[in-house]
Amino acid sequence: MTELILIFTGGIGALLTYVVAHDLKQGVVSASAGLSLLVGLFFYAFPNLISPRLTIDIPLVFIGASFVGMTSSTLVKNRLLILLGGLIFSGIYLISGEVFIGYGGKLGTTACISSVIIFGLGSLFKQVIPRK
Amino acid sequence: MISRQGISLLILGAIHLTFLLVLTLHDPTSLGIQFATLASLVLLFIGYGRIPRSHSRLSAKDFIVLSIVIELSGILTYYVSIDLHLGPVIASAGIGFIASYLPKLAKFPFLSSLPAPIYCGTFVGMCCSTLLVKDYFFVAYSGIIAGLIYVSTRNVLNGIGGKLGTIAFGGVVIVAFIFGQL
C-alpha cells in the first residue's frame, strides 16, 4: 500500500507541476518549487498524520516527480506522458532504495532519466513535436 | 569528429549511465531491475538523439559567475536543511521558490538567468549530512564542479525535466569520488 501511495504521489506531482507551469503560466521553477514547498511544509507541520516512512518519502517523491513536470511543453505536449513520467520516476525511486542515498541530485537524475524515457516513448509514438 | 554538443551529451549520458549501472549492480540478481535498466537505456538513446539542441555559447566569465551562484545556493540550502533542521525538501523548494521571483524584481537580463542555476545549486545542497557530507567544503566543491557541468552542457537536453538535478548529481558524485566517499 505504501508503494502504491508513493507511485500515485509521483504521477500527481509531475502532472500538477506541468499544469501549473504551462497551463497556468507560472514558470517551471516556480511551479516545481512552490508546489513542493507546500507539500514539504504540510508534512513538516503534521509529522504524525501518517506513517513515518510516508511522512519522509511523500515530499521527496513529490519534489522529484515535479522535476519531470518541468519538462518543456514544446518537447512533450501529452499530459498522459507526463503522468507516465511521474509514475516511472516513482518506480525508479522505489527500486533505487539505498543506492546513492544522501547524494544531492539523485532525485533530479532519476527525474531526468524518466523525462528522457517519456520523450523517447513519445518520439516512438509520434506524440511529440518533431525536431525543426 | 565529435561536436561540442556531442561532448555535452556524453557528459550527461555518462552521469545517467553511472546511475543506472550502480542501480543494476546494487541488486544484480533482480531480473526486473535488469530488464527495466535495459529498456531505460534503449529509450534514453532514442531520446538523446531526438531532443533538439541549441547553439548558445558561454564564456569563462559565465562559468565563474554560475559556479559561484550554484555554490552559494548549495551552501545556503545545506544550512537551511541541516543547521536549521528544516529538511532538504523545504530548503530546496523554499530557496528555489524565492529565486523564481528574482526576474520580477527588476528587468535585468542577469536576474532572469538566475532561477535555474540557483535551483540547480539547491539540489547540490540537498546532500544528507549523516551519510555523506562532513562539512560545507564538500558542498562548495560540488557546486564548482556542478557549475562547470552546467556551462559545458548548456546546449543539450534543454527543456528536459531533471537536467538541473543531473548536473548537481554529477558535481556531488565527482567530489565524493575525489574525497573517497563513493
PDB file of C-alpha atoms in Angstrom:
ATOM      1  CA  MET A   1       0.000   0.000   0.000  1.00  0.00           C
ATOM      2  CA  THR A   2       2.880   2.375   0.864  1.00  0.00           C
ATOM      3  CA  GLU A   3       4.441   1.768  -2.555  1.00  0.00           C
ATOM      4  CA  LEU A   4       1.111   2.437  -4.295  1.00  0.00           C
ATOM      5  CA  ILE A   5       0.709   5.749  -2.454  1.00  0.00           C
ATOM      6  CA  LEU A   6       4.250   6.784  -3.454  1.00  0.00           C
ATOM      7  CA  ILE A   7       3.696   5.818  -7.102  1.00  0.00           C
ATOM      8  CA  PHE A   8       0.427   7.792  -7.103  1.00  0.00           C
ATOM      9  CA  THR A   9       2.258  10.760  -5.499  1.00  0.00           C
ATOM     10  CA  GLY A  10       4.831  10.680  -8.305  1.00  0.00           C
ATOM     11  CA  GLY A  11       2.162  10.801 -11.005  1.00  0.00           C
ATOM     12  CA  ILE A  12       0.277  13.639  -9.317  1.00  0.00           C
ATOM     13  CA  GLY A  13       3.485  15.593  -8.605  1.00  0.00           C
ATOM     14  CA  ALA A  14       4.596  15.527 -12.233  1.00  0.00           C
ATOM     15  CA  LEU A  15       1.172  16.285 -13.710  1.00  0.00           C
ATOM     16  CA  LEU A  16       0.333  19.075 -11.255  1.00  0.00           C
ATOM     17  CA  THR A  17       3.691  20.790 -11.840  1.00  0.00           C
ATOM     18  CA  TYR A  18       3.248  20.589 -15.617  1.00  0.00           C
ATOM     19  CA  VAL A  19      -0.260  22.092 -15.410  1.00  0.00           C
ATOM     20  CA  VAL A  20       0.772  24.917 -13.049  1.00  0.00           C
ATOM     21  CA  ALA A  21       3.932  25.682 -15.065  1.00  0.00           C
ATOM     22  CA  HIS A  22       2.470  25.610 -18.562  1.00  0.00           C
ATOM     23  CA  ASP A  23      -1.317  25.909 -18.373  1.00  0.00           C
ATOM     24  CA  LEU A  24      -1.318  28.456 -15.534  1.00  0.00           C
ATOM     25  CA  LYS A  25       1.890  30.016 -16.934  1.00  0.00           C
ATOM     26  CA  GLN A  26       3.699  30.211 -13.585  1.00  0.00           C
ATOM     27  CA  GLY A  27       7.078  29.106 -14.943  1.00  0.00           C
ATOM     28  CA  VAL A  28       8.785  25.769 -14.344  1.00  0.00           C
ATOM     29  CA  VAL A  29      10.970  26.699 -11.350  1.00  0.00           C
ATOM     30  CA  SER A  30       8.129  28.485  -9.584  1.00  0.00           C
ATOM     31  CA  ALA A  31       5.706  25.602 -10.190  1.00  0.00           C
ATOM     32  CA  SER A  32       8.078  22.860  -9.060  1.00  0.00           C
ATOM     33  CA  ALA A  33       9.458  24.744  -6.055  1.00  0.00           C
ATOM     34  CA  GLY A  34       6.123  26.274  -5.000  1.00  0.00           C
ATOM     35  CA  LEU A  35       4.147  23.017  -5.034  1.00  0.00           C
ATOM     36  CA  SER A  36       6.978  21.076  -3.383  1.00  0.00           C
ATOM     37  CA  LEU A  37       7.256  23.754  -0.697  1.00  0.00           C
ATOM     38  CA  LEU A  38       3.544  23.387   0.080  1.00  0.00           C
ATOM     39  CA  VAL A  39       3.842  19.596   0.365  1.00  0.00           C
ATOM     40  CA  GLY A  40       7.040  19.863   2.427  1.00  0.00           C
ATOM     41  CA  LEU A  41       5.542  22.401   4.828  1.00  0.00           C
ATOM     42  CA  PHE A  42       2.360  20.337   5.228  1.00  0.00           C
ATOM     43  CA  PHE A  43       4.272  17.247   6.382  1.00  0.00           C
ATOM     44  CA  TYR A  44       6.615  19.400   8.486  1.00  0.00           C
ATOM     45  CA  ALA A  45       3.580  20.853  10.279  1.00  0.00           C
ATOM     46  CA  PHE A  46       1.792  17.491  10.643  1.00  0.00           C
ATOM     47  CA  PRO A  47       4.565  14.896  11.110  1.00  0.00           C
ATOM     48  CA  ASN A  48       2.329  12.333  12.817  1.00  0.00           C
ATOM     49  CA  LEU A  49      -0.579  12.364  10.387  1.00  0.00           C
ATOM     50  CA  ILE A  50       0.534   9.219   8.539  1.00  0.00           C
ATOM     51  CA  SER A  51       3.294   6.607   8.880  1.00  0.00           C
ATOM     52  CA  PRO A  52       6.860   7.904   9.425  1.00  0.00           C
ATOM     53  CA  ARG A  53       8.051   6.403   6.113  1.00  0.00           C
ATOM     54  CA  LEU A  54       5.347   8.179   4.111  1.00  0.00           C
ATOM     55  CA  THR A  55       5.934  11.432   6.016  1.00  0.00           C
ATOM     56  CA  ILE A  56       9.572  11.342   4.832  1.00  0.00           C
ATOM     57  CA  ASP A  57       9.064   9.855   1.367  1.00  0.00           C
ATOM     58  CA  ILE A  58       5.990  11.726   0.062  1.00  0.00           C
ATOM     59  CA  PRO A  59       7.722  15.169  -0.004  1.00  0.00           C
ATOM     60  CA  LEU A  60      10.847  13.603  -1.581  1.00  0.00           C
ATOM     61  CA  VAL A  61       8.849  11.755  -4.250  1.00  0.00           C
ATOM     62  CA  PHE A  62       6.724  14.842  -4.900  1.00  0.00           C
ATOM     63  CA  ILE A  63       9.676  17.204  -5.417  1.00  0.00           C
ATOM     64  CA  GLY A  64      11.475  14.606  -7.552  1.00  0.00           C
ATOM     65  CA  ALA A  65       8.423  13.961  -9.717  1.00  0.00           C
ATOM     66  CA  SER A  66       7.856  17.708 -10.013  1.00  0.00           C
ATOM     67  CA  PHE A  67      11.153  17.841 -11.970  1.00  0.00           C
ATOM     68  CA  VAL A  68       9.535  15.586 -14.578  1.00  0.00           C
ATOM     69  CA  GLY A  69       6.686  18.108 -14.741  1.00  0.00           C
ATOM     70  CA  MET A  70       9.277  20.814 -15.521  1.00  0.00           C
ATOM     71  CA  THR A  71       9.677  19.293 -18.999  1.00  0.00           C
ATOM     72  CA  SER A  72       9.028  21.861 -21.726  1.00  0.00           C
ATOM     73  CA  SER A  73       5.600  21.803 -23.359  1.00  0.00           C
ATOM     74  CA  THR A  74       7.309  22.125 -26.744  1.00  0.00           C
ATOM     75  CA  LEU A  75       9.027  18.783 -26.172  1.00  0.00           C
ATOM     76  CA  VAL A  76       6.200  16.813 -24.567  1.00  0.00           C
ATOM     77  CA  LYS A  77       2.647  18.007 -25.101  1.00  0.00           C
ATOM     78  CA  ASN A  78       0.772  14.929 -23.990  1.00  0.00           C
ATOM     79  CA  ARG A  79      -0.213  15.093 -20.320  1.00  0.00           C
ATOM     80  CA  LEU A  80      -0.562  11.332 -20.155  1.00  0.00           C
ATOM     81  CA  LEU A  81       3.136  11.035 -20.959  1.00  0.00           C
ATOM     82  CA  ILE A  82       3.927  13.460 -18.124  1.00  0.00           C
ATOM     83  CA  LEU A  83       1.767  11.364 -15.792  1.00  0.00           C
ATOM     84  CA  LEU A  84       3.610   8.262 -17.014  1.00  0.00           C
ATOM     85  CA  GLY A  85       6.923  10.052 -16.405  1.00  0.00           C
ATOM     86  CA  GLY A  86       5.894  10.677 -12.787  1.00  0.00           C
ATOM     87  CA  LEU A  87       4.972   7.014 -12.369  1.00  0.00           C
ATOM     88  CA  ILE A  88       8.296   5.897 -13.922  1.00  0.00           C
ATOM     89  CA  PHE A  89      10.103   8.286 -11.555  1.00  0.00           C
ATOM     90  CA  SER A  90       8.371   6.703  -8.534  1.00  0.00           C
ATOM     91  CA  GLY A  91       9.206   3.216  -9.821  1.00  0.00           C
ATOM     92  CA  ILE A  92      12.934   4.029 -10.164  1.00  0.00           C
ATOM     93  CA  TYR A  93      12.847   5.813  -6.769  1.00  0.00           C
ATOM     94  CA  LEU A  94      11.422   2.698  -5.109  1.00  0.00           C
ATOM     95  CA  ILE A  95      13.844   0.359  -6.902  1.00  0.00           C
ATOM     96  CA  SER A  96      16.865   2.532  -6.084  1.00  0.00           C
ATOM     97  CA  GLY A  97      16.271   2.252  -2.326  1.00  0.00           C
ATOM     98  CA  GLU A  98      19.616   2.733  -0.578  1.00  0.00           C
ATOM     99  CA  VAL A  99      21.568   3.452  -3.776  1.00  0.00           C
ATOM    100  CA  PHE A 100      23.107   6.942  -3.728  1.00  0.00           C
ATOM    101  CA  ILE A 101      21.030   7.859  -0.677  1.00  0.00           C
ATOM    102  CA  GLY A 102      22.198  11.197   0.702  1.00  0.00           C
ATOM    103  CA  TYR A 103      23.646  12.301  -2.632  1.00  0.00           C
ATOM    104  CA  GLY A 104      22.307  15.662  -3.779  1.00  0.00           C
ATOM    105  CA  GLY A 105      20.804  15.464  -7.258  1.00  0.00           C
ATOM    106  CA  LYS A 106      19.743  11.819  -7.014  1.00  0.00           C
ATOM    107  CA  LEU A 107      16.078  12.779  -7.410  1.00  0.00           C
ATOM    108  CA  GLY A 108      16.877  15.051 -10.348  1.00  0.00           C
ATOM    109  CA  THR A 109      18.889  12.360 -12.104  1.00  0.00           C
ATOM    110  CA  THR A 110      16.028   9.900 -11.644  1.00  0.00           C
ATOM    111  CA  ALA A 111      13.630  12.541 -12.974  1.00  0.00           C
ATOM    112  CA  CYS A 112      15.864  13.309 -15.969  1.00  0.00           C
ATOM    113  CA  ILE A 113      16.071   9.623 -16.890  1.00  0.00           C
ATOM    114  CA  SER A 114      12.257   9.411 -16.601  1.00  0.00           C
ATOM    115  CA  SER A 115      11.813  12.556 -18.717  1.00  0.00           C
ATOM    116  CA  VAL A 116      14.116  11.312 -21.488  1.00  0.00           C
ATOM    117  CA  ILE A 117      12.316   7.947 -21.412  1.00  0.00           C
ATOM    118  CA  ILE A 118       8.893   9.562 -21.928  1.00  0.00           C
ATOM    119  CA  PHE A 119      10.356  11.777 -24.642  1.00  0.00           C
ATOM    120  CA  GLY A 120      11.768   8.650 -26.303  1.00  0.00           C
ATOM    121  CA  LEU A 121       8.400   6.904 -25.957  1.00  0.00           C
ATOM    122  CA  GLY A 122       6.635   9.967 -27.319  1.00  0.00           C
ATOM    123  CA  SER A 123       9.000  10.043 -30.285  1.00  0.00           C
ATOM    124  CA  LEU A 124       8.253   6.414 -30.977  1.00  0.00           C
ATOM    125  CA  PHE A 125       4.519   7.039 -30.949  1.00  0.00           C
ATOM    126  CA  LYS A 126       4.773  10.327 -32.840  1.00  0.00           C
ATOM    127  CA  GLN A 127       3.263  12.234 -29.934  1.00  0.00           C
ATOM    128  CA  VAL A 128       5.916  14.917 -29.698  1.00  0.00           C
ATOM    129  CA  ILE A 129       6.673  17.829 -31.930  1.00  0.00           C
ATOM    130  CA  PRO A 130       9.306  16.795 -34.456  1.00  0.00           C
ATOM    131  CA  ARG A 131      12.717  18.435 -34.460  1.00  0.00           C
ATOM    132  CA  LYS A 132      12.859  21.565 -36.597  1.00  0.00           C
TER     133      LYS A 132
ATOM    134  CA  MET B   1      34.960  14.347 -35.053  1.00  0.00           C
ATOM    135  CA  ILE B   2      32.649  14.712 -32.090  1.00  0.00           C
ATOM    136  CA  SER B   3      30.921  18.081 -31.929  1.00  0.00           C
ATOM    137  CA  ARG B   4      30.802  20.297 -28.841  1.00  0.00           C
ATOM    138  CA  GLN B   5      27.176  19.258 -28.307  1.00  0.00           C
ATOM    139  CA  GLY B   6      28.151  15.612 -28.674  1.00  0.00           C
ATOM    140  CA  ILE B   7      30.630  16.000 -25.822  1.00  0.00           C
ATOM    141  CA  SER B   8      27.996  17.783 -23.723  1.00  0.00           C
ATOM    142  CA  LEU B   9      25.565  14.943 -24.327  1.00  0.00           C
ATOM    143  CA  LEU B  10      28.261  12.413 -23.456  1.00  0.00           C
ATOM    144  CA  ILE B  11      28.796  14.120 -20.076  1.00  0.00           C
ATOM    145  CA  LEU B  12      25.095  13.931 -19.132  1.00  0.00           C
ATOM    146  CA  GLY B  13      24.805  10.449 -20.676  1.00  0.00           C
ATOM    147  CA  ALA B  14      27.772   9.266 -18.594  1.00  0.00           C
ATOM    148  CA  ILE B  15      26.071  10.544 -15.408  1.00  0.00           C
ATOM    149  CA  HIS B  16      22.836   8.709 -16.313  1.00  0.00           C
ATOM    150  CA  LEU B  17      24.747   5.568 -17.263  1.00  0.00           C
ATOM    151  CA  THR B  18      26.692   5.621 -13.977  1.00  0.00           C
ATOM    152  CA  PHE B  19      23.433   5.952 -12.041  1.00  0.00           C
ATOM    153  CA  LEU B  20      21.748   3.077 -13.907  1.00  0.00           C
ATOM    154  CA  LEU B  21      24.861   0.891 -13.724  1.00  0.00           C
ATOM    155  CA  VAL B  22      25.220   1.315  -9.951  1.00  0.00           C
ATOM    156  CA  LEU B  23      21.469   0.683  -9.612  1.00  0.00           C
ATOM    157  CA  THR B  24      21.782  -2.585 -11.545  1.00  0.00           C
ATOM    158  CA  LEU B  25      24.942  -3.712  -9.731  1.00  0.00           C
ATOM    159  CA  HIS B  26      23.298  -2.985  -6.361  1.00  0.00           C
ATOM    160  CA  ASP B  27      20.936  -5.919  -6.945  1.00  0.00           C
ATOM    161  CA  PRO B  28      22.417  -7.990  -9.801  1.00  0.00           C
ATOM    162  CA  THR B  29      20.066 -10.919  -9.139  1.00  0.00           C
ATOM    163  CA  SER B  30      16.888  -8.963  -9.857  1.00  0.00           C
ATOM    164  CA  LEU B  31      15.721  -9.681 -13.403  1.00  0.00           C
ATOM    165  CA  GLY B  32      13.117  -6.926 -13.076  1.00  0.00           C
ATOM    166  CA  ILE B  33      15.762  -4.274 -12.447  1.00  0.00           C
ATOM    167  CA  GLN B  34      17.954  -5.574 -15.277  1.00  0.00           C
ATOM    168  CA  PHE B  35      15.027  -5.526 -17.703  1.00  0.00           C
ATOM    169  CA  ALA B  36      13.988  -2.031 -16.576  1.00  0.00           C
ATOM    170  CA  THR B  37      17.585  -0.771 -16.950  1.00  0.00           C
ATOM    171  CA  LEU B  38      17.900  -2.241 -20.447  1.00  0.00           C
ATOM    172  CA  ALA B  39      14.551  -0.755 -21.528  1.00  0.00           C
ATOM    173  CA  SER B  40      15.577   2.582 -19.997  1.00  0.00           C
ATOM    174  CA  LEU B  41      18.880   2.566 -21.888  1.00  0.00           C
ATOM    175  CA  VAL B  42      17.178   1.906 -25.240  1.00  0.00           C
ATOM    176  CA  LEU B  43      14.659   4.725 -24.673  1.00  0.00           C
ATOM    177  CA  LEU B  44      17.398   7.030 -23.356  1.00  0.00           C
ATOM    178  CA  PHE B  45      19.412   6.608 -26.559  1.00  0.00           C
ATOM    179  CA  ILE B  46      16.292   7.266 -28.658  1.00  0.00           C
ATOM    180  CA  GLY B  47      15.548  10.359 -26.549  1.00  0.00           C
ATOM    181  CA  TYR B  48      19.131  11.693 -26.624  1.00  0.00           C
ATOM    182  CA  GLY B  49      19.192  11.539 -30.395  1.00  0.00           C
ATOM    183  CA  ARG B  50      15.911  13.364 -30.919  1.00  0.00           C
ATOM    184  CA  ILE B  51      15.938  16.146 -28.324  1.00  0.00           C
ATOM    185  CA  PRO B  52      16.641  19.470 -30.061  1.00  0.00           C
ATOM    186  CA  ARG B  53      19.977  21.163 -29.268  1.00  0.00           C
ATOM    187  CA  SER B  54      20.791  24.850 -29.091  1.00  0.00           C
ATOM    188  CA  HIS B  55      23.935  26.740 -30.086  1.00  0.00           C
ATOM    189  CA  SER B  56      24.387  29.326 -27.312  1.00  0.00           C
ATOM    190  CA  ARG B  57      27.922  29.922 -26.066  1.00  0.00           C
ATOM    191  CA  LEU B  58      29.076  30.756 -22.574  1.00  0.00           C
ATOM    192  CA  SER B  59      32.393  32.319 -21.627  1.00  0.00           C
ATOM    193  CA  ALA B  60      34.838  31.688 -18.791  1.00  0.00           C
ATOM    194  CA  LYS B  61      33.192  34.627 -17.002  1.00  0.00           C
ATOM    195  CA  ASP B  62      29.824  32.848 -17.212  1.00  0.00           C
ATOM    196  CA  PHE B  63      31.421  29.760 -15.707  1.00  0.00           C
ATOM    197  CA  ILE B  64      32.815  31.745 -12.779  1.00  0.00           C
ATOM    198  CA  VAL B  65      29.529  33.569 -12.130  1.00  0.00           C
ATOM    199  CA  LEU B  66      27.385  30.433 -12.478  1.00  0.00           C
ATOM    200  CA  SER B  67      29.719  28.384 -10.297  1.00  0.00           C
ATOM    201  CA  ILE B  68      29.539  30.999  -7.547  1.00  0.00           C
ATOM    202  CA  VAL B  69      25.722  31.162  -7.810  1.00  0.00           C
ATOM    203  CA  ILE B  70      25.386  27.348  -7.712  1.00  0.00           C
ATOM    204  CA  GLU B  71      27.906  27.087  -4.876  1.00  0.00           C
ATOM    205  CA  LEU B  72      26.247  29.772  -2.737  1.00  0.00           C
ATOM    206  CA  SER B  73      22.741  28.401  -3.214  1.00  0.00           C
ATOM    207  CA  GLY B  74      24.059  24.921  -2.369  1.00  0.00           C
ATOM    208  CA  ILE B  75      25.649  26.174   0.852  1.00  0.00           C
ATOM    209  CA  LEU B  76      22.500  28.120   1.781  1.00  0.00           C
ATOM    210  CA  THR B  77      20.306  25.068   1.118  1.00  0.00           C
ATOM    211  CA  TYR B  78      22.600  22.895   3.212  1.00  0.00           C
ATOM    212  CA  TYR B  79      22.459  25.423   6.058  1.00  0.00           C
ATOM    213  CA  VAL B  80      18.642  25.648   5.974  1.00  0.00           C
ATOM    214  CA  SER B  81      18.286  21.878   5.626  1.00  0.00           C
ATOM    215  CA  ILE B  82      20.827  20.687   8.206  1.00  0.00           C
ATOM    216  CA  ASP B  83      21.565  23.532  10.605  1.00  0.00           C
ATOM    217  CA  LEU B  84      18.031  24.954  10.716  1.00  0.00           C
ATOM    218  CA  HIS B  85      16.595  21.395  10.729  1.00  0.00           C
ATOM    219  CA  LEU B  86      14.012  22.165   8.043  1.00  0.00           C
ATOM    220  CA  GLY B  87      14.981  19.219   5.844  1.00  0.00           C
ATOM    221  CA  PRO B  88      16.134  19.082   2.209  1.00  0.00           C
ATOM    222  CA  VAL B  89      12.704  19.455   0.561  1.00  0.00           C
ATOM    223  CA  ILE B  90      11.662  22.659   2.359  1.00  0.00           C
ATOM    224  CA  ALA B  91      15.189  24.087   1.980  1.00  0.00           C
ATOM    225  CA  SER B  92      15.492  23.383  -1.749  1.00  0.00           C
ATOM    226  CA  ALA B  93      11.897  24.233  -2.642  1.00  0.00           C
ATOM    227  CA  GLY B  94      11.862  27.360  -0.439  1.00  0.00           C
ATOM    228  CA  ILE B  95      15.060  28.811  -1.915  1.00  0.00           C
ATOM    229  CA  GLY B  96      14.016  27.768  -5.428  1.00  0.00           C
ATOM    230  CA  PHE B  97      10.615  29.414  -4.978  1.00  0.00           C
ATOM    231  CA  ILE B  98      12.165  32.694  -3.819  1.00  0.00           C
ATOM    232  CA  ALA B  99      14.670  32.525  -6.704  1.00  0.00           C
ATOM    233  CA  SER B 100      11.853  32.075  -9.222  1.00  0.00           C
ATOM    234  CA  TYR B 101      10.622  35.588  -8.359  1.00  0.00           C
ATOM    235  CA  LEU B 102      14.035  37.283  -8.833  1.00  0.00           C
ATOM    236  CA  PRO B 103      13.354  38.174 -12.509  1.00  0.00           C
ATOM    237  CA  LYS B 104      10.267  40.104 -11.372  1.00  0.00           C
ATOM    238  CA  LEU B 105      12.311  42.359  -9.068  1.00  0.00           C
ATOM    239  CA  ALA B 106      13.949  44.237 -11.945  1.00  0.00           C
ATOM    240  CA  LYS B 107      14.276  43.748 -15.679  1.00  0.00           C
ATOM    241  CA  PHE B 108      17.972  42.902 -15.756  1.00  0.00           C
ATOM    242  CA  PRO B 109      18.931  40.008 -18.054  1.00  0.00           C
ATOM    243  CA  PHE B 110      21.278  38.753 -15.330  1.00  0.00           C
ATOM    244  CA  LEU B 111      18.404  38.368 -12.844  1.00  0.00           C
ATOM    245  CA  SER B 112      16.294  36.490 -15.416  1.00  0.00           C
ATOM    246  CA  SER B 113      19.046  33.922 -15.835  1.00  0.00           C
ATOM    247  CA  LEU B 114      19.414  33.224 -12.100  1.00  0.00           C
ATOM    248  CA  PRO B 115      16.470  30.948 -11.125  1.00  0.00           C
ATOM    249  CA  ALA B 116      17.758  27.849 -12.991  1.00  0.00           C
ATOM    250  CA  PRO B 117      21.345  27.879 -11.589  1.00  0.00           C
ATOM    251  CA  ILE B 118      20.053  28.729  -8.095  1.00  0.00           C
ATOM    252  CA  TYR B 119      17.575  25.819  -8.241  1.00  0.00           C
ATOM    253  CA  CYS B 120      20.433  23.615  -9.525  1.00  0.00           C
ATOM    254  CA  GLY B 121      22.565  24.691  -6.563  1.00  0.00           C
ATOM    255  CA  THR B 122      19.817  23.802  -4.099  1.00  0.00           C
ATOM    256  CA  PHE B 123      19.997  20.189  -5.344  1.00  0.00           C
ATOM    257  CA  VAL B 124      23.713  20.138  -4.548  1.00  0.00           C
ATOM    258  CA  GLY B 125      22.842  21.343  -1.047  1.00  0.00           C
ATOM    259  CA  MET B 126      20.279  18.552  -0.541  1.00  0.00           C
ATOM    260  CA  CYS B 127      23.123  16.226   0.490  1.00  0.00           C
ATOM    261  CA  CYS B 128      22.438  14.410   3.733  1.00  0.00           C
ATOM    262  CA  SER B 129      24.994  15.178   6.441  1.00  0.00           C
ATOM    263  CA  THR B 130      24.760  11.881   8.313  1.00  0.00           C
ATOM    264  CA  LEU B 131      25.641   9.789   5.288  1.00  0.00           C
ATOM    265  CA  LEU B 132      27.951  11.758   3.103  1.00  0.00           C
ATOM    266  CA  VAL B 133      28.854  15.340   3.761  1.00  0.00           C
ATOM    267  CA  LYS B 134      31.297  16.159   6.502  1.00  0.00           C
ATOM    268  CA  ASP B 135      31.348  19.917   6.099  1.00  0.00           C
ATOM    269  CA  TYR B 136      30.403  22.897   3.949  1.00  0.00           C
ATOM    270  CA  PHE B 137      33.542  22.483   1.831  1.00  0.00           C
ATOM    271  CA  PHE B 138      32.113  19.349   0.258  1.00  0.00           C
ATOM    272  CA  VAL B 139      29.035  21.305  -0.875  1.00  0.00           C
ATOM    273  CA  ALA B 140      31.215  24.171  -2.090  1.00  0.00           C
ATOM    274  CA  TYR B 141      33.482  21.906  -4.172  1.00  0.00           C
ATOM    275  CA  SER B 142      30.431  20.089  -5.569  1.00  0.00           C
ATOM    276  CA  GLY B 143      28.956  23.471  -6.517  1.00  0.00           C
ATOM    277  CA  ILE B 144      32.089  24.387  -8.503  1.00  0.00           C
ATOM    278  CA  ILE B 145      32.068  21.084 -10.422  1.00  0.00           C
ATOM    279  CA  ALA B 146      28.296  21.418 -10.983  1.00  0.00           C
ATOM    280  CA  GLY B 147      28.934  24.929 -12.352  1.00  0.00           C
ATOM    281  CA  LEU B 148      31.458  23.506 -14.813  1.00  0.00           C
ATOM    282  CA  ILE B 149      28.974  20.807 -15.921  1.00  0.00           C
ATOM    283  CA  TYR B 150      26.187  23.429 -16.121  1.00  0.00           C
ATOM    284  CA  VAL B 151      28.214  25.555 -18.541  1.00  0.00           C
ATOM    285  CA  SER B 152      29.523  22.557 -20.513  1.00  0.00           C
ATOM    286  CA  THR B 153      26.055  21.093 -21.082  1.00  0.00           C
ATOM    287  CA  ARG B 154      24.313  24.372 -21.830  1.00  0.00           C
ATOM    288  CA  ASN B 155      23.283  23.311 -25.341  1.00  0.00           C
ATOM    289  CA  VAL B 156      21.826  19.872 -24.732  1.00  0.00           C
ATOM    290  CA  LEU B 157      18.762  18.371 -23.039  1.00  0.00           C
ATOM    291  CA  ASN B 158      17.242  21.841 -22.697  1.00  0.00           C
ATOM    292  CA  GLY B 159      13.610  21.645 -21.640  1.00  0.00           C
ATOM    293  CA  ILE B 160      14.038  18.145 -20.203  1.00  0.00           C
ATOM    294  CA  GLY B 161      12.874  17.950 -16.590  1.00  0.00           C
ATOM    295  CA  GLY B 162      15.582  16.841 -14.169  1.00  0.00           C
ATOM    296  CA  LYS B 163      18.541  18.183 -16.169  1.00  0.00           C
ATOM    297  CA  LEU B 164      19.479  20.530 -13.298  1.00  0.00           C
ATOM    298  CA  GLY B 165      19.382  17.612 -10.858  1.00  0.00           C
ATOM    299  CA  THR B 166      21.609  15.551 -13.143  1.00  0.00           C
ATOM    300  CA  ILE B 167      24.129  18.404 -13.191  1.00  0.00           C
ATOM    301  CA  ALA B 168      24.042  18.645  -9.387  1.00  0.00           C
ATOM    302  CA  PHE B 169      24.392  14.867  -9.059  1.00  0.00           C
ATOM    303  CA  GLY B 170      27.394  14.933 -11.396  1.00  0.00           C
ATOM    304  CA  GLY B 171      29.082  17.537  -9.201  1.00  0.00           C
ATOM    305  CA  VAL B 172      28.373  15.639  -5.977  1.00  0.00           C
ATOM    306  CA  VAL B 173      29.460  12.231  -7.333  1.00  0.00           C
ATOM    307  CA  ILE B 174      32.730  13.572  -8.777  1.00  0.00           C
ATOM    308  CA  VAL B 175      33.629  15.310  -5.498  1.00  0.00           C
ATOM    309  CA  ALA B 176      32.579  12.228  -3.492  1.00  0.00           C
ATOM    310  CA  PHE B 177      34.863  10.152  -5.723  1.00  0.00           C
ATOM    311  CA  ILE B 178      37.757  12.567  -5.173  1.00  0.00           C
ATOM    312  CA  PHE B 179      37.129  12.522  -1.400  1.00  0.00           C
ATOM    313  CA  GLY B 180      36.963   8.727  -1.483  1.00  0.00           C
ATOM    314  CA  GLN B 181      33.379   8.589  -0.263  1.00  0.00           C
ATOM    315  CA  LEU B 182      31.929   6.557  -3.144  1.00  0.00           C
TER     316      LEU B 182
END
